[in-house]
Amino acid sequence: MKPYIYLLSHEMKFSTTGKSLLLSTCFFIIIILTTSISISQFGVKTSATSVAILWVALALSALLSVKVMFQIDFDDGTLDWLMLSPISLETIIVVKAITHWLTTCLPMMVLTPLVCIPLGITFHSALWILLVMLIGTPAISFISTIGAALTLGERGSHLLLSIFILPTFLPILLFGIKISMLITNSIYDSSAFLILLAISLVCIAITPFITSMIIKVHYT
Amino acid sequence: MHNSKRSIWEIANPKRFVSISSKLIPLLAIVTIFSLGVGVSWGIFFTPDDFRQGSAVKIIYIHVPSAFLAINIYIMMLITSIIWLVRRHHVSLLAAKAAAPIGLIMTLVAILTGAIWGKPIWGTYWVWDPRLTSFAILLMFYIGYISIWSALEYNEKVGDLSALLCIIGSIFALLSRYAVLFWSQGLHQGASLSLDKEENISNVFYLPLLVCLFGFFSLFLTLLLIRTRTEIRIKRMTSLMRRNSEK
Amino acid sequence: MKLTGHSLSFKRGESLIFSEINFSINSGSICFVKGANGSGKSTLMRLLVGFLKSETGSINLDNQDITNNREIRAENFLYLGHENVIKPQLTVIEQILFWQGISQNTYDFESDPMKVSSILRKKLYQCSEGQRRRVALSRLSIEKKRFWFLDEPTVSLDDSNIQLFKESLKDHCNNGGSALIATHDNIGIKPSFEILLTIKKSLTEQNDPFL
């Protein structure tokens, strides 16, 4: 096995054995249920608010597990060691982002068709929204690495991290919500779809380098 | 290396900056008071009401300059942050740090005056028009930048982080802006000022607006210099305290 | 293989931590870095392995400048600092397998230089401080690297364990490896030479632009 594949499998094993794996997924369900219960009592739910709740809940829950991305490795010296390993820092960041996506975003996406029921989105639309999420969420995981790196070494900086990172999710959220909203109205806008794909790919391409720059700042 | 000619980088030395700015601040303060006094009173008392908007139009003498500054202060922060990352001049970093709260206030003023104007003219304080949304986005990135400074102790590492945050912020602010513009047309009129004479608002409003714009700009410079001096002095104080503690 | 450093210096903020560090380590030799607490021993170690950038000077390996060459450093350098580089949730064997997987090398369980085979199934958080340090030191013989940079390697080890460490260090040197060790006491090893760091009289140098 190549070292980076080994690192990925280790990261996956490490983050799935802990008790915190399902926490962000539970948080996702809780946000959606509380908001849809609150809204449904007054009968003002529209498809726009439903998909917005879905995406914002996803972004908020994704933030929960961002802090630990590099923090544990930074504290116990593993990051030091990895920097003197055959794996480059950028690859480590990509591995971390993929792990975050697989352990945080993927479980939420699996639940999406289910949570679409209380939100009043049809199963058919939910499958299409799932496709949009498949394109948008990797970028969310990659952008999150920036926040994790920025607040490295700062105890209790969860809040600080959310303040930086949530606004940077906006481009993805705006396109994701708009496309999903059109889908619930049976409009399939392929150009917006492609732009979301482009933004997502650009984020995936540049964030490892930005994040590695930030991590190197912590080493000076 | 040693150039006998005076270069712009001289002001990057904190001591030089303090001595130069101490001469500039009174001058700028006078210019600010004069131009703001003239500009605002000219705009408010000596221009006719707009034939559609009535006297509500007069808020542009505050709204346009503050909106103009709100965006440009962020650009200035971006430039000084990059200068810090490339040339490691502390004054440059401190200027970015000092400018951020001014930019935040300008953003708030622009949003507030816009809301006050919007109520009688558009019939609502707030509408999710692309320009207004862009200002909400700008507000978030100002808050993010200020919070990193308020949460962490000053050192070079935090300086680097804040500079990187500023750069990342501008990338994502631009992306968000285009995401907002992608679908919508919006209520907000086009720019009130442009170099193309045809698109400009009529001369009666144009001249006092220019004076106000100049006044706001020199107000910003004055505040920036004062705030940067404060930051330099705080930094100098910690350096002195550290030196004394080591003796 | 010969590792040399030329006039290395390091500044943190405006204060100069050390300057004009020169050394040269040949294959099979051991070098001690000595100095009081706060004299910059750890900083020098982290600078040599490339975590910190030196203000001046260069690091060369066989006359090749590797000051900014990550690949060559990653191939030859091993760093063990104050942290044990272990995850308390893992068992000892899981931790060792992880190190083996990343470095693509294996731990010799036959000779077992650090005597970890008796605690392989134990979770690391259940291990004593000394056992954890032993596991941490077992990484030295997993990654077959030429240069060891050890920052206080014998902390929390008892005499018999220090003996184990000394033997594996001897093995390493006999196989042509070298080690740079930051330490307070000599732990009964005779180094080829020492780098002595002194605390700078005034840490705030005059080049602080704010003074």
XYZ file of C-alpha atoms in Angstrom:
678
model
C 0.000 0.000 0.000
C 1.154 3.510 -0.759
C 1.799 5.610 2.363
C -1.009 8.075 1.661
C -3.540 5.300 1.177
C -2.340 3.870 4.452
C -2.773 7.280 6.085
C -6.300 7.531 4.695
C -7.269 4.108 6.018
C -5.730 4.948 9.400
C -7.578 8.259 9.546
C -10.817 6.552 8.637
C -10.328 3.879 11.264
C -9.327 6.435 13.858
C -12.277 8.744 13.271
C -14.848 5.952 13.030
C -13.819 4.199 16.252
C -14.414 7.316 18.335
C -17.794 8.098 19.832
C -18.049 11.418 18.023
C -18.698 9.997 14.558
C -22.461 10.113 14.688
C -22.628 13.380 16.616
C -22.598 15.650 13.587
C -25.159 13.457 11.837
C -27.376 13.619 14.921
C -26.909 17.388 15.025
C -27.966 17.527 11.366
C -31.182 15.635 12.106
C -31.872 17.767 15.188
C -31.476 21.065 13.313
C -33.765 19.911 10.528
C -36.412 18.566 12.917
C -36.438 21.612 15.216
C -36.622 24.090 12.344
C -39.230 22.161 10.383
C -41.338 21.635 13.507
C -41.110 25.348 14.344
C -41.995 26.412 10.830
C -44.715 23.822 10.189
C -46.807 25.133 13.105
C -47.431 28.348 11.197
C -47.838 26.948 7.714
C -45.360 29.209 5.948
C -43.080 26.492 4.625
C -42.036 26.924 1.015
C -39.683 24.856 -1.091
C -37.098 27.670 -0.854
C -36.985 27.620 2.937
C -36.951 23.810 3.003
C -33.872 23.468 0.835
C -32.199 26.402 2.583
C -32.723 24.664 5.938
C -31.323 21.467 4.466
C -28.137 23.118 3.180
C -27.526 25.356 6.178
C -28.056 22.401 8.527
C -25.530 20.485 6.473
C -22.990 23.310 6.615
C -23.419 23.810 10.361
C -23.105 20.104 11.120
C -20.048 19.825 8.876
C -18.406 22.559 10.989
C -18.702 20.483 14.175
C -15.953 18.046 13.346
C -13.613 20.531 11.679
C -11.743 21.582 14.787
C -10.239 18.138 15.429
C -8.939 17.794 11.875
C -5.379 18.880 12.659
C -5.612 19.770 16.341
C -5.030 16.271 17.762
C -2.165 15.561 15.391
C -0.683 18.957 16.161
C -0.847 18.406 19.919
C 0.602 14.907 20.087
C 3.396 15.539 17.585
C 1.949 13.369 14.811
C 1.859 16.357 12.462
C 5.582 16.958 13.119
C 6.263 13.359 12.290
C 4.100 13.368 9.146
C 5.979 16.411 7.901
C 9.161 14.304 7.931
C 7.430 11.367 6.254
C 7.302 10.532 2.545
C 3.877 12.201 2.366
C 3.792 15.900 1.470
C 1.825 18.328 3.612
C -0.617 19.029 0.780
C -1.375 15.315 0.488
C -1.952 15.116 4.245
C -4.470 17.959 3.914
C -6.246 16.216 1.033
C -6.408 13.022 3.107
C -7.859 14.961 6.047
C -10.468 16.609 3.828
C -11.455 13.278 2.257
C -11.764 11.738 5.724
C -13.937 14.638 6.826
C -16.124 14.221 3.782
C -16.469 10.457 4.205
C -17.179 10.579 7.939
C -19.245 13.770 8.169
C -20.802 14.762 4.855
C -21.493 11.300 3.467
C -23.591 10.060 6.433
C -25.661 13.240 6.239
C -26.180 12.778 2.512
C -27.304 9.207 3.069
C -29.937 10.565 5.436
C -31.004 13.348 3.072
C -33.821 11.424 1.292
C -35.171 10.585 4.737
C -35.034 14.097 6.234
C -36.623 15.452 3.056
C -39.918 13.936 4.214
C -40.483 16.369 7.141
C -39.211 19.170 4.908
C -41.875 18.375 2.331
C -39.521 17.608 -0.537
C -40.527 14.737 -2.807
C -38.363 11.645 -3.056
C -37.656 12.276 -6.719
C -36.380 15.817 -6.004
C -34.432 14.510 -3.023
C -32.440 12.224 -5.293
C -31.573 15.138 -7.556
C -30.649 17.295 -4.542
C -28.402 14.450 -3.455
C -26.546 14.777 -6.742
C -26.104 18.533 -6.163
C -24.805 17.783 -2.670
C -22.403 15.249 -4.085
C -20.882 18.076 -6.098
C -21.033 20.772 -3.430
C -20.058 19.017 -0.201
C -16.474 18.018 -1.130
C -15.740 21.737 -1.478
C -17.212 22.298 1.996
C -14.846 19.694 3.424
C -11.864 21.210 1.643
C -12.693 24.800 2.651
C -13.076 23.598 6.245
C -9.400 22.647 6.318
C -8.598 26.367 6.035
C -10.503 27.090 9.235
C -9.009 24.105 11.024
C -5.538 25.334 10.111
C -6.254 28.969 11.025
C -7.314 28.138 14.583
C -4.641 25.496 15.139
C -3.217 25.588 18.648
C -5.953 27.857 19.990
C -7.942 26.204 22.724
C -11.672 26.777 22.731
C -11.635 28.428 19.345
C -14.631 26.564 17.956
C -16.552 29.789 17.839
C -13.740 31.683 16.154
C -13.559 28.955 13.533
C -17.272 29.194 12.757
C -17.019 32.959 12.394
C -14.301 32.598 9.743
C -15.533 29.585 7.914
C -19.300 29.895 7.640
C -19.112 32.978 5.365
C -16.689 31.153 3.056
C -19.307 28.439 2.503
C -21.595 31.076 0.974
C -20.730 30.570 -2.719
C -21.368 26.831 -2.422
C -24.505 27.358 -0.332
C -25.959 29.984 -2.662
C -25.581 27.829 -5.757
C -26.548 24.633 -3.952
C -29.712 26.145 -2.539
C -30.723 27.829 -5.775
C -30.225 24.697 -7.880
C -32.040 22.547 -5.303
C -34.881 25.046 -5.212
C -35.214 24.930 -8.991
C -35.183 21.134 -8.796
C -38.129 21.116 -6.390
C -39.932 23.217 -8.992
C -38.961 20.672 -11.682
C -36.514 22.998 -13.417
C -33.136 21.455 -14.194
C -30.670 24.280 -14.822
C -27.554 22.654 -16.225
C -25.514 25.886 -16.511
C -25.874 26.651 -12.789
C -25.037 23.032 -12.148
C -21.812 23.351 -14.110
C -20.862 26.589 -12.333
C -21.326 24.884 -8.968
C -19.115 22.091 -10.230
C -16.524 24.658 -11.334
C -16.531 26.503 -7.981
C -16.318 23.208 -6.159
C -13.389 21.994 -8.247
C -11.544 25.308 -7.919
C -11.941 25.143 -4.122
C -10.674 21.566 -4.068
C -7.728 22.523 -6.251
C -6.532 25.590 -4.335
C -7.398 24.924 -0.685
C -4.665 22.309 -0.009
C -2.046 24.906 -0.935
C -3.672 27.693 1.094
C -4.043 25.377 4.089
C -0.444 24.186 3.869
C 0.666 27.841 3.827
C -1.340 28.464 7.000
C 0.009 25.355 8.738
C 3.553 26.438 7.889
C 2.822 29.786 9.561
C 2.173 27.852 12.780
C 5.629 26.366 12.498
C 7.482 29.677 12.533
C 21.224 48.807 -0.839
C 21.338 52.228 0.765
C 19.529 54.564 -1.481
C 20.124 58.231 -0.834
C 16.768 59.056 -2.372
C 13.837 59.076 0.028
C 11.656 56.090 -0.640
C 8.078 55.283 0.251
C 9.325 52.491 2.530
C 10.721 55.040 4.975
C 7.314 55.312 6.583
C 7.492 51.557 7.221
C 9.820 52.366 10.093
C 7.573 52.850 13.133
C 9.536 55.840 14.444
C 9.501 57.589 11.085
C 5.815 56.801 10.759
C 5.014 58.329 14.137
C 6.989 61.500 13.425
C 5.580 61.955 9.917
C 2.029 61.208 10.999
C 2.217 63.646 13.924
C 2.719 66.404 11.381
C 0.078 65.062 9.012
C -2.739 64.447 11.489
C -3.524 68.124 12.380
C -3.374 69.040 8.708
C -5.669 66.198 7.706
C -8.017 66.942 10.581
C -8.438 70.532 9.384
C -8.974 69.382 5.795
C -11.532 66.841 7.011
C -13.502 69.307 9.105
C -13.475 71.875 6.345
C -14.387 69.588 3.455
C -16.996 67.627 5.382
C -18.523 70.864 6.702
C -18.660 72.410 3.264
C -19.695 69.210 1.476
C -22.466 68.151 3.824
C -23.952 71.608 4.371
C -23.750 72.387 0.649
C -25.389 69.075 -0.148
C -28.128 69.325 2.444
C -29.009 73.036 2.418
C -28.014 74.371 -0.971
C -29.110 71.729 -3.440
C -32.636 71.365 -4.825
C -34.834 68.398 -3.943
C -34.947 65.624 -6.488
C -38.173 65.779 -8.521
C -39.024 62.149 -7.738
C -37.284 61.403 -4.445
C -37.847 64.717 -2.689
C -35.417 65.627 0.062
C -34.666 61.952 0.744
C -32.062 62.191 -2.009
C -29.812 64.179 0.322
C -28.773 61.125 2.234
C -26.457 60.214 -0.651
C -23.938 62.693 0.772
C -23.415 60.242 3.626
C -24.448 56.992 1.982
C -22.312 57.031 -1.154
C -19.020 58.080 0.499
C -19.389 55.557 3.326
C -20.241 52.758 0.887
C -17.289 53.820 -1.254
C -14.983 53.678 1.773
C -16.419 50.394 3.052
C -15.298 48.582 -0.077
C -12.042 50.441 -0.541
C -10.929 50.000 3.056
C -11.158 46.253 2.557
C -9.068 46.559 -0.588
C -6.582 48.708 1.339
C -6.427 46.021 4.057
C -5.814 43.422 1.382
C -2.938 45.439 -0.083
C -1.304 46.189 3.264
C -1.692 42.536 4.291
C 0.100 41.429 1.140
C 2.829 44.034 1.800
C 3.216 42.558 5.292
C 3.502 39.017 3.924
C 6.043 40.045 1.298
C 8.127 42.740 3.002
C 7.415 42.126 6.710
C 6.795 45.784 7.603
C 5.018 45.905 10.941
C 3.432 49.281 10.205
C 1.725 47.785 7.176
C 0.174 45.021 9.262
C -0.824 47.429 12.015
C -2.432 49.704 9.425
C -4.592 46.793 8.253
C -5.500 46.009 11.835
C -6.315 49.665 12.511
C -8.371 50.057 9.341
C -10.689 47.092 9.945
C -12.948 48.669 12.609
C -13.211 51.860 10.522
C -14.264 49.728 7.573
C -16.807 47.916 9.707
C -18.309 51.201 10.888
C -18.412 52.533 7.322
C -20.203 49.356 6.196
C -22.730 49.760 8.992
C -23.230 53.448 8.175
C -23.759 52.613 4.512
C -26.293 49.900 5.371
C -28.073 52.110 7.913
C -28.317 55.195 5.707
C -29.397 52.965 2.851
C -32.170 51.525 5.024
C -33.331 54.991 6.114
C -33.426 56.090 2.490
C -35.001 52.853 1.310
C -38.059 53.109 3.578
C -39.670 56.147 1.855
C -38.352 55.392 -1.632
C -38.534 51.596 -1.996
C -41.063 51.190 0.799
C -38.844 48.844 2.786
C -35.799 49.119 5.030
C -34.126 46.086 3.618
C -34.410 44.032 0.501
C -32.189 41.182 -0.653
C -30.897 43.000 -3.655
C -27.413 41.989 -4.956
C -25.743 45.193 -3.779
C -27.279 45.028 -0.324
C -26.397 41.351 -0.101
C -22.818 42.160 -1.067
C -22.656 44.592 1.835
C -24.006 41.967 4.206
C -21.262 39.632 2.952
C -18.639 42.368 3.370
C -19.871 42.902 6.931
C -19.317 39.214 7.716
C -15.752 39.262 6.446
C -14.976 42.429 8.436
C -16.309 40.697 11.547
C -14.197 37.610 10.798
C -11.055 39.695 10.367
C -11.623 41.736 13.517
C -12.447 38.645 15.569
C -9.089 37.014 14.837
C -7.357 40.084 16.219
C -9.579 40.349 19.248
C -9.338 36.646 20.075
C -5.588 36.147 19.784
C -2.589 37.924 21.282
C -0.523 40.083 18.957
C 2.478 38.335 17.514
C 3.925 37.769 14.067
C 2.130 34.446 13.712
C -1.270 36.033 14.284
C -0.205 38.773 11.881
C 0.444 36.185 9.193
C -2.820 34.416 9.944
C -4.829 37.632 9.785
C -3.162 38.584 6.502
C -3.949 35.189 5.009
C -7.493 35.434 6.340
C -7.863 38.806 4.637
C -6.725 37.333 1.309
C -8.936 34.248 1.646
C -11.814 36.506 2.705
C -11.521 38.635 -0.405
C -11.462 35.572 -2.665
C -14.609 34.164 -1.099
C -16.319 37.558 -0.835
C -15.828 37.986 -4.595
C -17.071 34.452 -5.286
C -20.142 35.056 -3.135
C -20.797 38.324 -4.899
C -20.815 36.631 -8.282
C -22.977 33.849 -6.914
C -25.455 36.538 -5.836
C -25.243 38.370 -9.158
C -25.705 35.164 -11.150
C -29.488 35.167 -11.003
C -30.721 38.524 -9.898
C -31.207 41.943 -11.383
C -31.950 43.863 -8.211
C -33.590 47.101 -7.180
C -30.506 49.203 -6.550
C -29.623 51.740 -9.227
C -26.231 51.646 -10.923
C -23.229 53.469 -9.583
C -23.914 57.085 -8.709
C -20.477 58.101 -9.816
C -18.464 56.996 -12.771
C -15.854 58.463 -15.043
C -18.246 58.320 -17.935
C -19.974 61.700 -17.855
C -23.141 60.454 -19.528
C -23.959 58.042 -16.714
C -23.404 60.534 -13.933
C -26.055 62.078 -11.819
C -26.666 65.713 -12.656
C -24.119 68.376 -11.806
C -26.103 69.948 -8.962
C -25.705 66.796 -6.895
C -22.399 65.758 -8.361
C -20.131 68.543 -7.085
C -21.143 68.518 -3.401
C -20.993 64.705 -3.515
C -17.396 64.887 -4.721
C -16.546 67.250 -1.837
C -18.203 64.849 0.630
C -16.348 61.934 -0.876
C -13.088 63.787 -0.441
C -14.073 64.717 3.114
C -14.866 61.117 4.025
C -11.641 59.963 2.496
C -9.582 62.405 4.507
C -11.623 61.484 7.602
C -10.610 57.889 6.993
C -6.956 58.854 6.572
C -7.026 60.861 9.810
C -8.630 58.038 11.775
C -6.313 55.492 10.194
C -3.207 57.472 11.143
C -4.432 58.006 14.706
C -5.362 54.345 15.113
C -2.128 53.092 13.584
C -0.167 55.353 15.945
C -2.085 53.872 18.853
C -1.274 50.370 17.657
C 2.405 51.277 17.248
C 2.471 52.709 20.759
C 0.863 49.585 22.223
C 3.448 47.505 20.424
C 6.247 49.793 21.646
C 4.928 49.566 25.181
C 4.975 45.757 25.168
C 8.502 45.813 23.711
C 9.646 48.197 26.457
C 7.981 46.132 29.165
C 9.640 42.983 27.850
C 13.037 44.692 27.805
C 12.602 45.935 31.346
C 11.501 42.536 32.597
C 14.639 40.969 31.163
C 16.979 43.410 32.858
C 27.385 10.825 4.879
C 28.266 14.076 6.512
C 25.840 16.687 7.800
C 27.138 20.207 8.231
C 25.613 23.449 9.407
C 27.075 26.833 8.575
C 26.502 29.939 10.705
C 22.885 29.131 11.547
C 20.879 31.695 13.460
C 17.279 32.047 14.471
C 15.069 34.935 15.467
C 11.695 34.638 17.148
C 9.830 37.853 16.623
C 12.548 40.389 17.220
C 14.604 38.404 19.683
C 17.649 36.483 18.565
C 17.527 32.967 20.025
C 20.949 31.833 18.809
C 23.451 32.746 16.136
C 26.610 31.459 14.465
C 25.961 27.765 15.051
C 28.487 25.697 13.139
C 28.843 21.946 13.269
C 29.587 18.898 11.206
C 28.483 15.346 11.973
C 30.058 12.331 10.342
C 28.548 8.887 9.978
C 28.570 6.951 13.183
C 29.051 9.907 15.518
C 26.910 11.348 18.265
C 26.588 15.035 18.983
C 25.124 16.574 22.135
C 23.337 19.883 22.195
C 23.683 21.333 25.648
C 22.553 24.452 27.383
C 20.337 25.726 30.159
C 16.561 25.729 29.903
C 15.445 28.387 27.447
C 18.742 28.541 25.602
C 17.127 27.301 22.403
C 17.982 23.584 22.324
C 14.547 22.540 21.098
C 14.470 25.448 18.693
C 17.779 24.352 17.169
C 16.505 20.796 16.786
C 13.316 21.947 15.083
C 15.313 24.256 12.864
C 17.665 21.483 11.760
C 14.838 19.165 10.731
C 13.242 22.023 8.825
C 10.186 22.951 10.897
C 11.648 26.408 11.411
C 13.444 28.559 8.879
C 16.895 29.788 9.845
C 17.569 33.472 9.522
C 21.053 32.964 8.061
C 23.303 30.105 7.084
C 22.733 26.763 5.454
C 22.463 23.058 6.202
C 24.377 20.731 3.909
C 24.347 16.992 3.434
C 27.462 15.777 1.631
C 28.069 19.246 0.187
C 24.518 19.426 -1.142
C 22.501 22.337 0.219
C 19.360 20.869 1.799
C 18.186 23.966 3.671
C 15.026 24.023 1.572
C 14.926 20.456 0.353
C 12.040 18.671 2.017
C 12.420 15.377 0.152
C 16.004 14.721 1.215
C 15.244 15.702 4.803
C 12.203 13.425 4.874
C 14.356 10.607 3.559
C 17.169 10.953 6.089
C 15.969 12.795 9.178
C 14.054 11.519 12.142
C 12.775 13.873 14.820
C 11.598 12.890 18.287
C 10.574 15.826 20.437
C 8.877 16.116 23.801
C 5.679 14.611 22.436
C 5.554 10.854 22.053
C 3.696 10.981 18.691
C 1.194 8.456 19.970
C -2.598 8.382 20.055
C -3.783 7.234 23.494
C -6.846 5.481 22.053
C -4.768 3.030 20.025
C -3.125 -0.138 21.230
C 0.647 -0.392 21.059
C 0.515 -2.745 18.088
C -1.890 -0.474 16.183
C 0.421 2.460 16.756
C 3.447 0.496 15.554
C 1.559 -0.751 12.489
C 0.632 2.835 11.635
C 4.268 3.924 11.777
C 5.251 0.919 9.686
C 2.602 1.672 7.092
C 3.591 5.289 6.590
C 7.351 4.780 6.634
C 7.129 1.538 4.622
C 9.514 -0.173 7.035
C 9.094 -2.816 9.681
C 9.869 -3.127 13.354
C 12.118 -6.070 14.171
C 9.948 -7.974 16.645
C 12.563 -10.751 16.817
C 15.252 -8.686 18.481
C 12.718 -6.195 19.876
C 15.170 -3.416 20.819
C 12.683 -1.502 22.954
C 11.055 -4.550 24.608
C 7.531 -3.660 23.598
C 6.296 -7.144 22.671
C 4.956 -7.738 26.180
C 2.583 -4.762 25.990
C 1.448 -5.007 22.351
C -2.255 -5.436 23.152
C -2.346 -2.727 25.776
C -4.107 0.542 25.025
C -1.635 3.413 25.119
C -3.654 5.372 27.665
C -3.318 2.410 30.047
C 0.466 2.379 29.678
C 2.719 4.043 32.193
C 4.669 7.141 31.217
C 7.845 5.080 30.859
C 6.163 2.463 28.677
C 4.791 5.179 26.425
C 8.242 6.678 26.016
C 9.543 3.221 25.150
C 6.912 2.849 22.464
C 7.849 6.296 21.203
C 11.509 5.256 21.037
C 10.624 2.074 19.157
C 9.830 4.373 16.233
C 13.568 5.033 15.954
C 14.181 1.474 14.832
C 11.137 1.357 12.555
C 12.061 4.271 10.372
C 15.463 3.370 9.024
C 16.787 6.894 8.841
C 20.381 8.030 9.012
C 20.130 11.074 11.218
C 18.313 11.089 14.515
C 17.345 14.376 16.112
C 16.319 13.564 19.658
C 15.075 16.150 22.110
C 15.535 14.841 25.670
C 14.992 11.196 24.634
C 15.516 9.713 28.096
C 12.878 11.746 29.922
C 10.769 9.479 32.196
C 12.863 6.391 31.472
C 14.364 4.355 34.320
C 17.949 3.031 34.322
C 17.214 -0.291 32.630
C 15.269 1.448 29.879
C 18.016 4.011 29.389
C 20.277 1.006 28.883
C 17.944 -0.248 26.119
C 18.008 3.148 24.483
C 21.794 3.307 24.632
C 22.079 -0.087 22.979
C 19.825 0.853 20.111
C 21.757 4.101 19.754
C 24.997 2.114 19.603
C 23.500 -0.189 16.960
C 22.422 2.846 14.976
C 25.928 4.326 15.053
C 27.565 1.018 14.150
C 25.329 0.880 11.084
C 26.637 4.250 9.943
C 23.899 6.409 11.436
C 24.416 9.540 13.481
C 22.467 11.289 16.194
C 22.034 14.803 17.519
C 20.760 14.708 21.071
C 19.566 17.644 23.135
C 20.079 16.693 26.747
C 20.996 17.872 30.223
C 23.034 14.918 31.436
C 25.461 12.699 29.600
C 23.499 9.430 30.196
C 26.871 7.650 30.105
C 27.542 8.195 26.427
C 30.640 9.875 25.155
C 29.672 12.255 22.358
C 31.985 13.063 19.469
C 31.460 16.724 20.212
C 29.028 19.122 21.820
C 27.201 22.231 20.731
C 26.876 24.533 23.691
C 24.079 27.070 23.611
C 24.036 30.034 25.968
C 21.110 32.217 26.888
C 21.524 35.522 25.136
C 22.076 38.341 27.608
C 19.446 40.552 26.117
C 16.843 38.653 24.184
C 15.378 41.858 22.818
C 17.980 42.866 20.322
C 18.298 46.432 19.216
C 16.743 45.645 15.862
C 13.273 45.673 17.346
C 11.740 48.376 15.152
C 9.463 49.505 17.955
C 12.212 50.414 20.410
